[in-house]
Coordinates of C-alpha atoms in Angstrom, one line a residue:
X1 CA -3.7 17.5 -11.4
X2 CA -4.7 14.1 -10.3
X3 CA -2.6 12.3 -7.9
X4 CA -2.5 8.6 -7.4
X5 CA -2.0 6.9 -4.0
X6 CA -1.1 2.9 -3.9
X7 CA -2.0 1.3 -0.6
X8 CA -0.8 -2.4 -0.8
X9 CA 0.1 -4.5 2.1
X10 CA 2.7 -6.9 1.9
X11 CA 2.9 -10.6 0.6
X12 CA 2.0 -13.7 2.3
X13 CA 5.2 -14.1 5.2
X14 CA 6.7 -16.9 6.0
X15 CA 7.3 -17.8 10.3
X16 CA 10.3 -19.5 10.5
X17 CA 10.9 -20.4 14.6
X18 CA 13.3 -17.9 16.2
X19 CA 12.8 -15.2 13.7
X20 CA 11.3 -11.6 15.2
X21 CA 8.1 -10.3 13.4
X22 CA 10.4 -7.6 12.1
X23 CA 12.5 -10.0 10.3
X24 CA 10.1 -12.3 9.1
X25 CA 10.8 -13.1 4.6
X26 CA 7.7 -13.5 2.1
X27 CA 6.7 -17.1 2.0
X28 CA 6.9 -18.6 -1.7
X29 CA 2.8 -18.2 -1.8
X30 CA 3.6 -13.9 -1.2
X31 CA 6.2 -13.7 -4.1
X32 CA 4.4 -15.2 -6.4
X33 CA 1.5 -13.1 -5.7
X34 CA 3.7 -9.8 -5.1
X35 CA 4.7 -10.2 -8.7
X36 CA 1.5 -10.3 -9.6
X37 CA 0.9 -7.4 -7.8
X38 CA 3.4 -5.2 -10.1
X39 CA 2.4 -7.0 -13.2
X40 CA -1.5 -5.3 -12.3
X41 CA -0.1 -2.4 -11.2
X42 CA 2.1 -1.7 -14.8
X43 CA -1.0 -2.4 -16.6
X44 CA -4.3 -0.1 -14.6
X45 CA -2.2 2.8 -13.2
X46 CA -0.2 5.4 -13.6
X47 CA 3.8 4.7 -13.4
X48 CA 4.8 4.8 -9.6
X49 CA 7.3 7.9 -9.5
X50 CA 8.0 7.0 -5.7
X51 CA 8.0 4.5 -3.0
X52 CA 7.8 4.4 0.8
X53 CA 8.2 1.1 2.4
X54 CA 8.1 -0.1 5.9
X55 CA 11.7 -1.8 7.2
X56 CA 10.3 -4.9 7.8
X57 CA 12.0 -7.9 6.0
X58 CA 9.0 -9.0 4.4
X59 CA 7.7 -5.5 3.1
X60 CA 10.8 -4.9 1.2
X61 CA 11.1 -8.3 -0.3
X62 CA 7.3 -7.4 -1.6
X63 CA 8.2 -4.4 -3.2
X64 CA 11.5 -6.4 -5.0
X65 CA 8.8 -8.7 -6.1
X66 CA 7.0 -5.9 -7.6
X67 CA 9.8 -5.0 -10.3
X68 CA 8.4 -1.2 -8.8
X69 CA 11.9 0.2 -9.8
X70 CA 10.9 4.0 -8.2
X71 CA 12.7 5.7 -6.2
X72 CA 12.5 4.3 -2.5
X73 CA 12.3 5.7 0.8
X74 CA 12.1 2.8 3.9
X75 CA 10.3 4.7 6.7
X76 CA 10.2 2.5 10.2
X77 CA 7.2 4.2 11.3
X78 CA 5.3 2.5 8.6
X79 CA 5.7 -0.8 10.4
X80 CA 2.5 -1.0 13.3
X81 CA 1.1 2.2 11.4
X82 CA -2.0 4.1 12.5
X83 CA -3.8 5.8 9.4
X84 CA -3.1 9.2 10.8
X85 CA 0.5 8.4 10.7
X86 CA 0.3 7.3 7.1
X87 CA -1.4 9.8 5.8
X88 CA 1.0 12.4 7.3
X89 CA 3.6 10.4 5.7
X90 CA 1.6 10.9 2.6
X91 CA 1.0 15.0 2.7
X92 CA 5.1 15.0 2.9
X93 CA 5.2 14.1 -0.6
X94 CA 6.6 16.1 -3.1
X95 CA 3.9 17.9 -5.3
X96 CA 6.4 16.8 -8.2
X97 CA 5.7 12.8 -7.4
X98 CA 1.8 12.2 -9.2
X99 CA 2.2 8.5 -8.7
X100 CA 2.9 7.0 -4.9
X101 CA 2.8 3.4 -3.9
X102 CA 3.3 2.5 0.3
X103 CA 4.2 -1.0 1.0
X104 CA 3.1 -1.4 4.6
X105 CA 1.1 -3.5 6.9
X106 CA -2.5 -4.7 8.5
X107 CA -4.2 -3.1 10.0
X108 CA -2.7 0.2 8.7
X109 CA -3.0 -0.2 5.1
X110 CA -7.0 -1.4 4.9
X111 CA -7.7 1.2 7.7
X112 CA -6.1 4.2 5.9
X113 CA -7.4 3.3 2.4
X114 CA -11.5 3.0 4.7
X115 CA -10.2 6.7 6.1
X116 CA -9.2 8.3 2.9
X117 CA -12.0 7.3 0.7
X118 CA -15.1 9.6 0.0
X119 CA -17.4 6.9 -1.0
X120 CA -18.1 3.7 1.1
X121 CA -20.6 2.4 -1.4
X122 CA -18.7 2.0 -4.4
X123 CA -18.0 -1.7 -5.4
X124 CA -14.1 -0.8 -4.5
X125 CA -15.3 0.1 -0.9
X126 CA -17.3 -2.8 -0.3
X127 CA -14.6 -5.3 -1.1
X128 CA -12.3 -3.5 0.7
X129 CA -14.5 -3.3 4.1
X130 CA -14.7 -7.2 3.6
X131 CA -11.0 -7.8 3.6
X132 CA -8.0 -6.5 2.8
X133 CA -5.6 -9.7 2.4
X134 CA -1.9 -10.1 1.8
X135 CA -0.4 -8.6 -1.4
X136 CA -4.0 -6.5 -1.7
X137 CA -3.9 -3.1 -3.0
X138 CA -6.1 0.0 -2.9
X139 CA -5.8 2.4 -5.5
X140 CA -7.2 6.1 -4.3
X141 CA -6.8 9.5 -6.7
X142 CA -6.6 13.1 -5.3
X143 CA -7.2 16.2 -6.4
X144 CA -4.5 19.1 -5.3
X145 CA -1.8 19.1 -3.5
X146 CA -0.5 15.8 -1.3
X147 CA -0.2 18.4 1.8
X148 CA -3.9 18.4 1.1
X149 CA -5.1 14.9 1.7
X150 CA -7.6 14.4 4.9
X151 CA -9.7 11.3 5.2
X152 CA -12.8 11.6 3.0
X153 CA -11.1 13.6 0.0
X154 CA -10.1 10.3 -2.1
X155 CA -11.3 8.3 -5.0
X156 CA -11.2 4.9 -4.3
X157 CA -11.2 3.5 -7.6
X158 CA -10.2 -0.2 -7.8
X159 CA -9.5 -2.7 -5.2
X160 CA -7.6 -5.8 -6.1
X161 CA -6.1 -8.7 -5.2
X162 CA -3.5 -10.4 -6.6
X163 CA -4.2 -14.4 -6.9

């Protein structure tokens, strides 16, 4: 069975003065371009069956911009992520979910899409190396079991940015 992992980091934040990083809300600029985002996303892949998405303020206002209406799981440790923490996060997944989109953060997101792909040449892995901006999404397929994804065993098979 093919399973489909979503990589997408969140939408352009706003910085109003006071406000923690944390706490920070999407700018207008990152919902518009988050609900581009999960127009794309309705229209190349699979249905998302579940979610995981940092606490941060303006990760979770990127997924409502989505219209992703899965079933969500806000994990803190997604926030300042290293790629080994995400994909751990990823082999906990139920074998039942085929579909999983992360809403995270730079430099976690570009760096565990890099990780998990098997092929740095393809036209996907070249854009992605080049830069990974806000509301961007990588798109990687797996064969077996999510317990069973290590860095080098995806398919990165689109890159794309929402503008």
């Amino acid at each position: 069975m093919v399973r489909t992992l979503i990589l997408m980091r969140h939408g352009k934040s706003a910085y109003p003065e006071g406000v923690d990083d944390h706490e920070r809300p999407l700018a207008p600029r990152g919902q518009r371009e988050a609900a581009l985002a999960g127009d794309w996303l309705r229209a190349t892949v699979p249905p998302v069956d579940a979610v995981r998405c940092s606490t941060a303020t303006r990760t979770r206002e990127t997924l409502t911009a989505t219209g992703v209406d899965a079933p969500v799981e806000f994990a803190g440790e997604i926030y300042e992520a290293s790629p080994g923490t995400l994909i751990e996060l990823v082999r906990l997944t139920d074998d039942a979910v085929r579909t999983l989109l992360i809403v995270g953060h730079a430099p976690g997101m570009p760096w565990t899409a890099w990780d998990l792909a098997a092929d740095h040449s393809s036209d996907a892995s070249v854009a992605l190396s080049r830069k990974f901006p806000t509301s961007a999404l990588a798109v990687l397929e797996f064969t077996g079991s999510w317990a069973q994804v290590d860095q080098g065993t995806g398919d990165l098979t689109h890159f794309h940015v929402p503008r």
